[in-house]
Amino acid sequence: MSDLDQPRPEDEPALDWREGGVPVSTRFDDPYFSLSGGLEETRHVFLQGNDLPARLVAGFHVAELGFGTGLNALALAQVAQVPVRMTSFEAFPMSLPQLAQAHAAFPELADLAAQLRAGWGGARINLGQVELTLVLGDVAQTLPEWHGRADAWFLDGFSPAKNPQMWEPAVMAQVARHTRPGGSFATYTAAGHVRRALAEAGFVVTRSPGFGRKRHMSVGRLPAAPVIDA
């Protein structure tokens, strides 16, 4: 996270702020979290969609496309009772003042959010039981270079219609490549081309009820490696 050590104002994402403290990216014309309940959406889509916290064991590894405000990391830290890891990929990291303004919308996460901001710029950030690593840059370049494999993915980039590069088949193939056998993903989008790309990458993809006004979302599992008799 060395790029965050000495942030420049021109590096900050350009934001508009909606009622309720919701930041909206002017680059992608898309809110960072739901206008009708960001934390509830995170719990529904990313935690429940990956069957968390039930699956959490020591050393469990969550990976994420689209760190944004850090809301998903904070929600994970709120429920994690054992040490877990999280790696999040982000192209346009917020500044500390922007994070603080966004975090004000979630007073029940205030203590964890303060930990996040206190660690901003470090190689690792400790959020309760979660050890967070943030990987900065274009995911099309950074994900192929990553050496980790995740047990669960939060696919939380901006809308595929507004940020199609994040959801390219090549990126979804890299998600599968960096998933352990039996690992999962969850995402708020049910866009057909995203679902097809994830299925072609190897996931068994299912459409599930979405949050709020969104009728559907997508979840999936990477089949476990077949057992080969000796």
XYZ file of N, CA and C in Angstrom:
690
model
N 0.811 -1.197 0.000
C 0.000 0.000 0.000
C 0.854 1.261 0.000
N 2.049 1.181 -0.516
C 2.951 2.315 -0.465
C 2.393 3.524 -1.198
N 1.548 3.308 -2.210
C 0.980 4.425 -2.949
C 0.080 5.292 -2.076
N -0.327 4.768 -0.922
C -1.184 5.535 -0.031
C -0.394 6.318 1.007
N 0.911 6.098 1.074
C 1.708 6.754 2.098
C 1.712 8.267 1.937
N 1.807 8.740 0.692
C 1.842 10.166 0.407
C 0.822 10.479 -0.690
N -0.456 10.407 -0.327
C -1.494 10.586 -1.343
C -1.500 12.001 -1.893
N -1.850 12.119 -3.152
C -1.990 13.420 -3.788
C -3.469 13.675 -4.055
N -3.937 14.911 -3.912
C -5.370 15.178 -4.127
C -5.857 14.725 -5.493
N -4.988 14.829 -6.524
C -5.434 14.442 -7.853
C -5.621 12.938 -7.999
N -5.105 12.149 -7.030
C -5.267 10.707 -7.078
C -6.586 10.241 -6.458
N -7.248 11.112 -5.714
C -8.488 10.732 -5.054
C -9.599 10.537 -6.088
N -10.486 9.565 -5.859
C -11.640 9.447 -6.756
C -12.547 10.658 -6.611
N -13.082 11.140 -7.706
C -14.024 12.248 -7.666
C -15.374 11.721 -7.207
N -15.945 12.350 -6.189
C -17.169 11.846 -5.570
C -18.239 12.922 -5.495
N -19.483 12.499 -5.629
C -20.645 13.256 -5.197
C -21.199 12.531 -3.967
N -21.894 13.274 -3.129
C -22.429 12.679 -1.901
C -23.939 12.815 -1.901
N -24.615 11.676 -1.794
C -26.072 11.647 -1.761
C -26.569 11.734 -0.321
N -27.856 11.946 -0.176
C -28.470 11.974 1.146
C -28.192 10.669 1.874
N -27.864 10.763 3.145
C -27.513 9.589 3.928
C -26.027 9.290 3.905
N -25.234 10.182 3.302
C -23.792 10.002 3.291
C -23.300 8.963 2.315
N -24.039 8.749 1.218
C -23.652 7.733 0.236
C -22.734 8.370 -0.811
N -21.489 7.901 -0.934
C -20.607 8.432 -1.971
C -20.935 7.826 -3.331
N -20.888 8.669 -4.358
C -21.161 8.236 -5.725
C -19.957 8.606 -6.583
N -19.425 7.629 -7.279
C -18.295 7.871 -8.166
C -18.753 8.668 -9.382
N -18.113 9.809 -9.631
C -18.456 10.558 -10.834
C -17.830 9.916 -12.064
N -16.734 9.158 -11.876
C -16.108 8.470 -13.004
C -17.048 7.407 -13.571
N -17.713 6.661 -12.670
C -18.555 5.547 -13.100
C -20.053 5.809 -12.915
N -20.389 6.977 -12.336
C -21.793 7.326 -12.102
C -22.514 6.195 -11.385
N -21.921 5.745 -10.283
C -22.454 4.600 -9.552
C -22.144 4.778 -8.070
N -23.098 4.476 -7.178
C -22.835 4.597 -5.740
C -21.916 3.491 -5.244
N -21.184 3.796 -4.187
C -20.280 2.819 -3.596
C -21.032 1.761 -2.794
N -22.174 2.104 -2.283
C -23.005 1.112 -1.594
C -24.465 1.497 -1.769
N -25.343 0.577 -1.409
C -26.770 0.728 -1.686
C -27.338 1.995 -1.065
N -28.147 2.694 -1.836
C -28.840 3.866 -1.328
C -29.903 3.486 -0.305
N -30.294 2.208 -0.274
C -31.361 1.772 0.631
C -30.849 0.883 1.758
N -29.546 0.960 2.036
C -29.014 0.193 3.164
C -27.736 -0.538 2.810
N -26.607 0.156 2.867
C -25.344 -0.428 2.418
C -24.882 -1.607 3.240
N -24.971 -1.500 4.567
C -24.491 -2.588 5.420
C -25.388 -3.809 5.277
N -26.694 -3.579 5.204
C -27.616 -4.703 5.035
C -27.368 -5.401 3.694
N -27.080 -4.624 2.654
C -26.781 -5.226 1.360
C -25.504 -6.060 1.435
N -24.480 -5.535 2.079
C -23.225 -6.278 2.225
C -23.456 -7.600 2.944
N -24.233 -7.559 4.004
C -24.511 -8.791 4.748
C -25.274 -9.795 3.892
N -26.240 -9.302 3.132
C -27.057 -10.194 2.311
C -26.256 -10.776 1.156
N -25.581 -9.895 0.411
C -24.915 -10.335 -0.813
C -23.609 -11.058 -0.515
N -22.713 -10.423 0.199
C -21.354 -10.945 0.296
C -21.149 -11.918 1.459
N -21.781 -11.650 2.608
C -21.639 -12.591 3.720
C -22.545 -13.794 3.517
N -23.851 -13.569 3.439
C -24.763 -14.701 3.257
C -24.505 -15.409 1.928
N -24.171 -14.643 0.894
C -23.930 -15.249 -0.413
C -22.759 -16.212 -0.425
N -21.811 -16.006 0.483
C -20.670 -16.912 0.622
C -20.784 -17.816 1.852
N -21.981 -17.857 2.463
C -22.235 -18.680 3.652
C -21.255 -18.328 4.767
N -21.118 -17.026 5.005
C -20.268 -16.538 6.083
C -21.152 -15.881 7.141
N -20.796 -16.035 8.416
C -19.513 -16.512 8.960
C -19.418 -18.010 9.195
N -20.415 -18.796 8.797
C -20.417 -20.220 9.131
C -19.163 -20.939 8.639
N -18.619 -20.530 7.497
C -17.463 -21.218 6.917
C -16.133 -20.731 7.474
N -16.139 -19.681 8.248
C -14.877 -19.096 8.684
C -14.143 -20.013 9.654
N -12.916 -20.331 9.305
C -11.991 -21.050 10.175
C -10.673 -20.284 10.142
N -9.802 -20.561 11.088
C -8.524 -19.859 11.131
C -7.790 -20.029 9.804
N -7.324 -18.928 9.242
C -6.603 -18.967 7.982
C -7.472 -18.826 6.752
N -8.805 -18.791 6.914
C -9.716 -18.599 5.788
C -9.330 -17.312 5.060
N -9.389 -17.352 3.725
C -8.925 -16.215 2.924
C -10.056 -15.694 2.042
N -10.444 -14.463 2.268
C -11.429 -13.775 1.441
C -10.684 -12.839 0.495
N -11.068 -12.817 -0.771
C -10.534 -11.849 -1.721
C -11.687 -11.035 -2.296
N -11.352 -9.850 -2.767
C -12.397 -8.915 -3.185
C -11.940 -8.101 -4.386
N -12.844 -7.910 -5.330
C -12.634 -6.949 -6.408
C -13.452 -5.709 -6.094
N -12.759 -4.605 -5.801
C -13.442 -3.356 -5.504
C -13.522 -3.083 -4.020
N -12.467 -2.486 -3.455
C -12.437 -2.200 -2.010
C -13.375 -1.060 -1.644
N -13.393 -0.011 -2.462
C -14.294 1.108 -2.217
C -14.083 1.765 -0.874
N -15.138 1.790 -0.079
C -15.088 2.397 1.254
C -14.548 1.442 2.313
N -14.348 0.184 1.949
C -13.955 -0.823 2.932
C -15.124 -1.422 3.681
N -16.350 -1.132 3.253
C -17.529 -1.599 3.981
C -17.558 -3.123 4.100
N -17.218 -3.823 3.023
C -17.274 -5.284 3.081
C -16.250 -5.839 4.063
N -15.074 -5.234 4.090
C -14.049 -5.668 5.041
C -14.500 -5.422 6.474
N -15.139 -4.298 6.697
C -15.623 -3.978 8.047
C -16.727 -4.946 8.466
N -17.633 -5.265 7.533
C -18.709 -6.208 7.852
C -18.145 -7.593 8.138
N -17.123 -8.003 7.393
C -16.481 -9.285 7.659
C -15.826 -9.276 9.030
N -15.132 -8.203 9.346
C -14.456 -8.113 10.642
C -15.453 -8.134 11.799
N -16.651 -7.609 11.566
C -17.660 -7.576 12.624
C -18.114 -8.973 13.021
N -18.064 -9.932 12.070
C -18.568 -11.278 12.365
C -17.462 -12.311 12.548
N -16.227 -11.983 12.194
C -15.141 -12.961 12.281
C -14.742 -13.191 13.736
N -14.765 -14.450 14.150
C -14.381 -14.826 15.511
C -13.043 -15.552 15.558
N -12.452 -15.804 14.405
C -11.151 -16.461 14.302
C -10.294 -15.652 13.334
N -8.965 -15.792 13.389
C -8.113 -15.012 12.488
C -8.314 -15.430 11.032
N -8.653 -14.458 10.183
C -8.825 -14.696 8.752
C -8.066 -13.623 7.986
N -7.847 -13.896 6.709
C -7.149 -12.948 5.845
C -8.102 -12.401 4.793
N -7.818 -11.200 4.346
C -8.588 -10.610 3.254
C -7.634 -9.839 2.353
N -7.759 -10.063 1.048
C -7.006 -9.327 0.047
C -7.997 -8.629 -0.861
N -7.868 -7.316 -0.986
C -8.807 -6.548 -1.790
C -8.066 -5.784 -2.879
N -8.625 -5.816 -4.087
C -8.036 -5.175 -5.254
C -8.805 -3.894 -5.565
N -8.079 -2.787 -5.673
C -8.710 -1.483 -5.850
C -7.862 -0.608 -6.774
N -8.506 -0.014 -7.760
C -7.781 0.847 -8.699
C -7.763 2.305 -8.263
N -8.790 2.746 -7.532
C -8.919 4.158 -7.190
C -9.192 4.313 -5.697
N -8.163 4.191 -4.849
C -8.384 4.248 -3.403
C -8.813 5.630 -2.932
N -9.720 5.633 -1.985
C -10.167 6.881 -1.375
C -9.069 7.480 -0.502
N -9.188 8.773 -0.254
C -8.328 9.438 0.717
C -8.890 9.204 2.120
N -8.092 9.498 3.120
C -8.570 9.354 4.495
C -9.805 10.213 4.786
N -9.830 11.489 4.369
C -11.045 12.271 4.613
C -12.274 11.685 3.922
N -12.099 11.162 2.725
C -13.229 10.542 2.034
C -13.704 9.300 2.776
N -12.755 8.477 3.238
C -13.140 7.296 4.008
C -13.900 7.695 5.266
N -13.397 8.690 5.973
C -14.039 9.113 7.212
C -15.465 9.582 6.957
N -15.672 10.316 5.870
C -17.019 10.799 5.554
C -17.938 9.632 5.206
N -17.421 8.654 4.465
C -18.237 7.486 4.114
C -18.540 6.638 5.340
N -17.562 6.465 6.205
C -17.750 5.612 7.382
C -18.755 6.202 8.368
N -18.960 7.500 8.323
C -19.905 8.129 9.243
C -21.323 7.601 9.052
N -21.592 6.991 7.898
C -22.928 6.444 7.639
C -23.190 5.160 8.416
N -22.133 4.588 9.045
C -22.271 3.288 9.709
C -21.736 3.369 11.142
N -22.477 4.025 12.040
C -21.979 4.207 13.410
C -21.709 2.904 14.144
N -22.416 1.824 13.812
C -22.170 0.572 14.526
C -20.826 -0.048 14.162
N -20.211 0.442 13.081
C -18.890 -0.039 12.674
C -17.791 0.947 13.035
N -18.097 1.917 13.880
C -17.168 3.030 14.126
C -15.812 2.568 14.627
N -15.783 1.627 15.562
C -14.502 1.195 16.124
C -13.645 0.504 15.060
N -14.252 -0.377 14.288
C -13.512 -1.062 13.229
C -13.095 -0.081 12.134
N -13.965 0.858 11.809
C -13.627 1.854 10.790
C -12.443 2.702 11.237
N -12.378 3.019 12.531
C -11.234 3.771 13.050
C -9.950 2.961 12.909
N -10.031 1.651 13.120
C -8.861 0.793 12.917
C -8.410 0.818 11.464
N -9.380 0.783 10.557
C -9.049 0.816 9.134
C -8.315 2.109 8.780
N -8.841 3.216 9.220
C -8.221 4.499 8.880
C -6.867 4.657 9.570
N -6.736 4.124 10.773
C -5.459 4.219 11.485
C -4.366 3.428 10.775
N -4.745 2.346 10.113
C -3.764 1.520 9.422
C -3.563 1.878 7.966
N -4.332 2.863 7.462
C -4.307 3.231 6.039
C -2.891 3.629 5.623
N -2.366 2.947 4.624
C -1.008 3.208 4.166
C -0.010 2.144 4.588
N -0.412 1.262 5.507
C 0.486 0.197 5.949
C 0.406 -1.022 5.052
N 1.409 -1.864 5.164
C 1.425 -3.086 4.349
C 0.284 -4.022 4.727
N -0.081 -4.033 5.995
C -1.194 -4.831 6.489
C -2.034 -3.952 7.401
N -3.334 -4.172 7.387
C -4.239 -3.462 8.284
C -4.990 -4.497 9.094
N -4.960 -4.366 10.402
C -5.663 -5.292 11.272
C -7.017 -4.713 11.643
N -8.066 -5.459 11.293
C -9.439 -5.094 11.626
C -10.011 -6.212 12.480
N -9.934 -6.075 13.777
C -10.367 -7.175 14.621
C -9.586 -8.424 14.278
N -10.289 -9.476 13.876
C -9.659 -10.745 13.528
C -9.230 -10.813 12.060
N -9.474 -9.755 11.307
C -9.164 -9.760 9.878
C -7.829 -9.064 9.622
N -6.943 -9.746 8.903
C -5.712 -9.128 8.426
C -5.921 -8.756 6.961
N -5.966 -7.464 6.699
C -6.325 -6.946 5.375
C -5.095 -6.501 4.609
N -5.026 -6.908 3.346
C -4.027 -6.408 2.402
C -4.761 -5.765 1.238
N -4.348 -4.564 0.871
C -4.953 -3.864 -0.250
C -3.967 -3.833 -1.406
N -4.408 -4.307 -2.572
C -3.581 -4.331 -3.779
C -4.090 -3.246 -4.710
N -3.233 -2.274 -5.016
C -3.638 -1.127 -5.811
C -3.271 -1.306 -7.273
N -4.147 -0.813 -8.158
C -3.854 -0.837 -9.580
C -4.957 -1.505 -10.379
N -4.767 -1.552 -11.678
C -5.702 -2.175 -12.605
C -5.740 -3.682 -12.352
N -6.914 -4.198 -12.016
C -7.027 -5.606 -11.647
C -6.616 -6.526 -12.795
N -6.759 -6.067 -14.026
C -6.337 -6.886 -15.165
C -4.841 -7.153 -15.134
N -4.098 -6.295 -14.431
C -2.662 -6.481 -14.296
C -2.286 -7.068 -12.938
N -2.942 -6.597 -11.871
C -2.535 -7.007 -10.525
C -3.003 -8.405 -10.148
N -4.201 -8.802 -10.599
C -4.710 -10.116 -10.224
C -3.889 -11.251 -10.823
N -3.516 -11.201 -12.111
C -2.671 -12.279 -12.639
C -1.333 -12.409 -11.924
N -0.849 -11.306 -11.351
C 0.437 -11.334 -10.662
C 0.332 -11.786 -9.213
N -0.889 -11.889 -8.706
C -1.092 -12.281 -7.311
C -0.810 -13.765 -7.151
N -0.192 -14.139 -6.044
C 0.169 -15.539 -5.812
C -0.787 -16.246 -4.857
N -1.811 -15.539 -4.374
C -2.723 -16.141 -3.423
C -3.879 -16.865 -4.073
N -4.621 -17.618 -3.250
C -5.871 -18.248 -3.673
C -6.883 -18.064 -2.553
N -8.075 -17.706 -2.925
C -9.102 -17.364 -1.955
C -10.070 -18.515 -1.727
N -10.636 -18.527 -0.526
C -11.723 -19.450 -0.206
C -13.079 -18.851 -0.579
N -13.149 -17.529 -0.637
C -14.394 -16.844 -0.986
C -14.044 -15.514 -1.626
N -14.849 -15.119 -2.607
C -14.668 -13.860 -3.313
C -15.864 -12.954 -3.122
N -15.593 -11.670 -2.858
C -16.599 -10.620 -2.930
C -16.350 -9.888 -4.256
N -17.224 -10.079 -5.226
C -17.085 -9.403 -6.518
C -17.946 -8.144 -6.471
N -17.288 -7.016 -6.166
C -18.013 -5.794 -5.825
C -17.507 -4.587 -6.601
N -17.170 -4.793 -7.863
C -16.839 -3.639 -8.697
C -18.072 -2.835 -9.028
N -17.866 -1.655 -9.602
C -19.014 -0.887 -10.050
C -19.789 -1.677 -11.105
N -20.994 -1.242 -11.388
C -21.910 -1.952 -12.281
C -21.224 -2.392 -13.577
N -21.465 -3.625 -14.024
C -20.886 -4.080 -15.294
C -21.230 -3.182 -16.469
N -22.382 -2.527 -16.417
C -22.754 -1.629 -17.510
C -21.919 -0.361 -17.512
N -21.380 0.004 -16.327
C -20.653 1.267 -16.208
C -19.150 1.068 -16.038
N -18.744 -0.128 -15.654
C -17.325 -0.443 -15.477
C -17.044 -1.822 -16.072
N -17.246 -1.975 -17.378
C -17.159 -3.312 -17.979
C -15.787 -3.956 -17.863
N -14.723 -3.151 -17.758
C -13.378 -3.731 -17.695
C -13.202 -4.637 -16.479
N -13.867 -4.292 -15.371
C -13.742 -5.099 -14.158
C -14.329 -6.493 -14.336
N -15.287 -6.627 -15.269
C -16.051 -7.862 -15.404
C -15.726 -8.627 -16.678
N -14.617 -8.280 -17.312
C -14.212 -8.968 -18.536
C -14.023 -10.470 -18.280
N -14.305 -11.328 -19.278
C -14.081 -12.762 -19.100
C -12.670 -13.111 -18.642
N -11.672 -12.357 -19.109
C -10.297 -12.638 -18.694
C -10.112 -12.409 -17.201
N -10.780 -11.386 -16.655
C -10.684 -11.128 -15.213
C -11.419 -12.210 -14.437
N -12.597 -12.599 -14.902
C -13.338 -13.659 -14.218
C -12.567 -14.984 -14.265
N -11.849 -15.229 -15.343
C -11.015 -16.431 -15.418
C -9.905 -16.384 -14.385
N -9.361 -15.188 -14.147
C -8.327 -15.041 -13.121
C -8.903 -15.229 -11.717
N -10.144 -14.794 -11.524
C -10.807 -15.055 -10.240
C -10.853 -16.556 -9.980
N -11.303 -17.320 -10.968
C -11.366 -18.776 -10.804
C -9.979 -19.369 -10.578
N -8.998 -18.881 -11.315
C -7.627 -19.388 -11.188
C -7.081 -19.157 -9.783
N -7.555 -18.110 -9.132
C -7.080 -17.773 -7.796
C -8.109 -18.139 -6.724
N -8.846 -19.214 -6.971
C -9.812 -19.735 -6.005
C -9.444 -21.167 -5.654
N -9.492 -21.483 -4.389
C -9.223 -22.848 -3.966
C -10.376 -23.754 -4.371
N -10.100 -25.039 -4.631
C -11.195 -25.974 -4.930
C -12.249 -25.933 -3.826
N -13.491 -25.845 -4.230
C -14.571 -25.715 -3.262
C -14.845 -24.295 -2.842
N -14.042 -23.351 -3.336
C -14.229 -21.954 -2.990
C -15.455 -21.353 -3.656
N -15.826 -20.152 -3.228
C -17.087 -19.554 -3.649
C -16.898 -18.111 -4.097
N -17.933 -17.588 -4.738
C -18.021 -16.158 -4.995
C -19.454 -15.724 -4.745
N -19.615 -14.433 -4.506
C -20.936 -13.816 -4.467
C -20.817 -12.423 -5.053
N -21.867 -11.992 -5.747
C -21.896 -10.665 -6.332
C -23.331 -10.178 -6.432
N -23.496 -8.868 -6.364
C -24.824 -8.277 -6.467
C -25.390 -8.371 -7.874
N -24.530 -8.537 -8.904
C -25.015 -8.487 -10.279
C -25.497 -9.852 -10.758
N -26.526 -9.817 -11.579
C -27.012 -11.030 -12.237
C -26.911 -10.884 -13.747
N -26.051 -9.950 -14.198
C -25.887 -9.728 -15.637
C -25.493 -11.025 -16.332
N -26.161 -11.316 -17.442
C -25.952 -12.588 -18.118
C -24.523 -12.809 -18.564
N -23.866 -11.783 -19.082
C -22.503 -11.978 -19.574
C -21.522 -12.232 -18.434
N -21.798 -11.681 -17.248
C -20.949 -11.952 -16.086
C -21.149 -13.390 -15.624
N -22.399 -13.811 -15.561
C -22.690 -15.185 -15.144
C -22.065 -16.184 -16.106
N -22.152 -15.905 -17.398
C -21.555 -16.810 -18.389
C -20.036 -16.852 -18.256
N -19.426 -15.704 -18.036
C -17.972 -15.664 -17.896
C -17.512 -16.457 -16.682
N -18.237 -16.351 -15.588
C -17.877 -17.103 -14.382
C -18.103 -18.597 -14.586
N -19.186 -18.953 -15.284
C -19.434 -20.368 -15.567
C -18.356 -20.929 -16.481
N -17.989 -20.171 -17.503
C -16.936 -20.628 -18.412
C -15.592 -20.734 -17.703
N -15.402 -19.942 -16.654
C -14.160 -20.001 -15.883
C -14.103 -21.220 -14.972
N -15.271 -21.877 -14.763
C -15.266 -23.098 -13.964
C -16.191 -23.122 -12.783
N -16.835 -21.998 -12.472
C -17.755 -21.966 -11.343
C -19.104 -22.585 -11.710
N -19.737 -23.207 -10.741
C -21.137 -23.587 -10.853
C -21.936 -22.392 -10.347
N -22.621 -21.711 -11.241
C -23.227 -20.412 -10.962
C -24.722 -20.564 -10.705
N -25.200 -19.872 -9.682
C -26.612 -19.909 -9.318
C -27.136 -18.490 -9.172
N -28.340 -18.261 -9.608
C -28.992 -16.976 -9.399
C -29.798 -17.043 -8.112
N -29.638 -16.033 -7.250
C -30.303 -16.006 -5.950
C -31.073 -14.700 -5.796
N -31.986 -14.644 -4.821
C -32.716 -13.396 -4.587
C -31.753 -12.271 -4.213
N -31.946 -11.113 -4.831
C -31.092 -9.972 -4.565
C -31.539 -9.193 -3.344
N -30.881 -8.062 -3.142
C -31.189 -7.208 -1.999
C -32.052 -6.036 -2.433
N -33.029 -5.701 -1.600
C -33.847 -4.531 -1.860
C -34.599 -4.655 -3.178
N -34.405 -3.664 -4.041
C -35.128 -3.649 -5.306
C -34.490 -4.539 -6.357
N -33.319 -5.064 -6.075
C -32.663 -5.937 -7.045
C -33.253 -7.336 -6.926
N -33.852 -7.803 -7.991
C -34.552 -9.090 -7.937
C -33.580 -10.241 -7.761
N -32.419 -10.144 -8.393
C -31.509 -11.281 -8.393
C -30.069 -10.850 -8.154
N -29.264 -11.785 -7.681
C -27.825 -11.672 -7.545
C -27.240 -13.007 -7.985
N -25.933 -13.131 -7.954
C -25.300 -14.374 -8.402
C -24.345 -14.897 -7.336
N -24.342 -16.215 -7.171
C -23.399 -16.896 -6.290
C -22.864 -18.099 -7.042
N -21.763 -18.640 -6.570
C -21.216 -19.810 -7.245
C -20.141 -20.490 -6.439
N -19.879 -21.721 -6.828
C -18.835 -22.531 -6.192
C -17.928 -23.106 -7.257
N -16.655 -23.184 -6.948
C -15.704 -23.878 -7.805
C -15.675 -25.328 -7.349
N -15.967 -26.267 -8.221
C -16.002 -27.671 -7.784
C -14.703 -28.066 -7.098
N -14.841 -28.902 -6.079
C -13.669 -29.443 -5.405
C -12.906 -30.362 -6.362
N -11.617 -30.458 -6.150
C -10.802 -31.321 -7.000
C -11.297 -32.762 -6.902
N -11.416 -33.463 -8.005
C -11.883 -34.857 -7.968
C -10.931 -35.753 -7.193
N -11.489 -36.714 -6.512
C -10.682 -37.689 -5.788
C -10.207 -38.760 -6.762
N -8.925 -38.972 -6.835
C -8.337 -39.941 -7.746
C -7.881 -41.165 -6.944
N -8.449 -42.323 -7.274
C -8.059 -43.529 -6.556
C -6.611 -43.899 -6.887
N -5.922 -44.382 -5.880
C -4.521 -44.785 -6.085
C -4.485 -46.084 -6.896
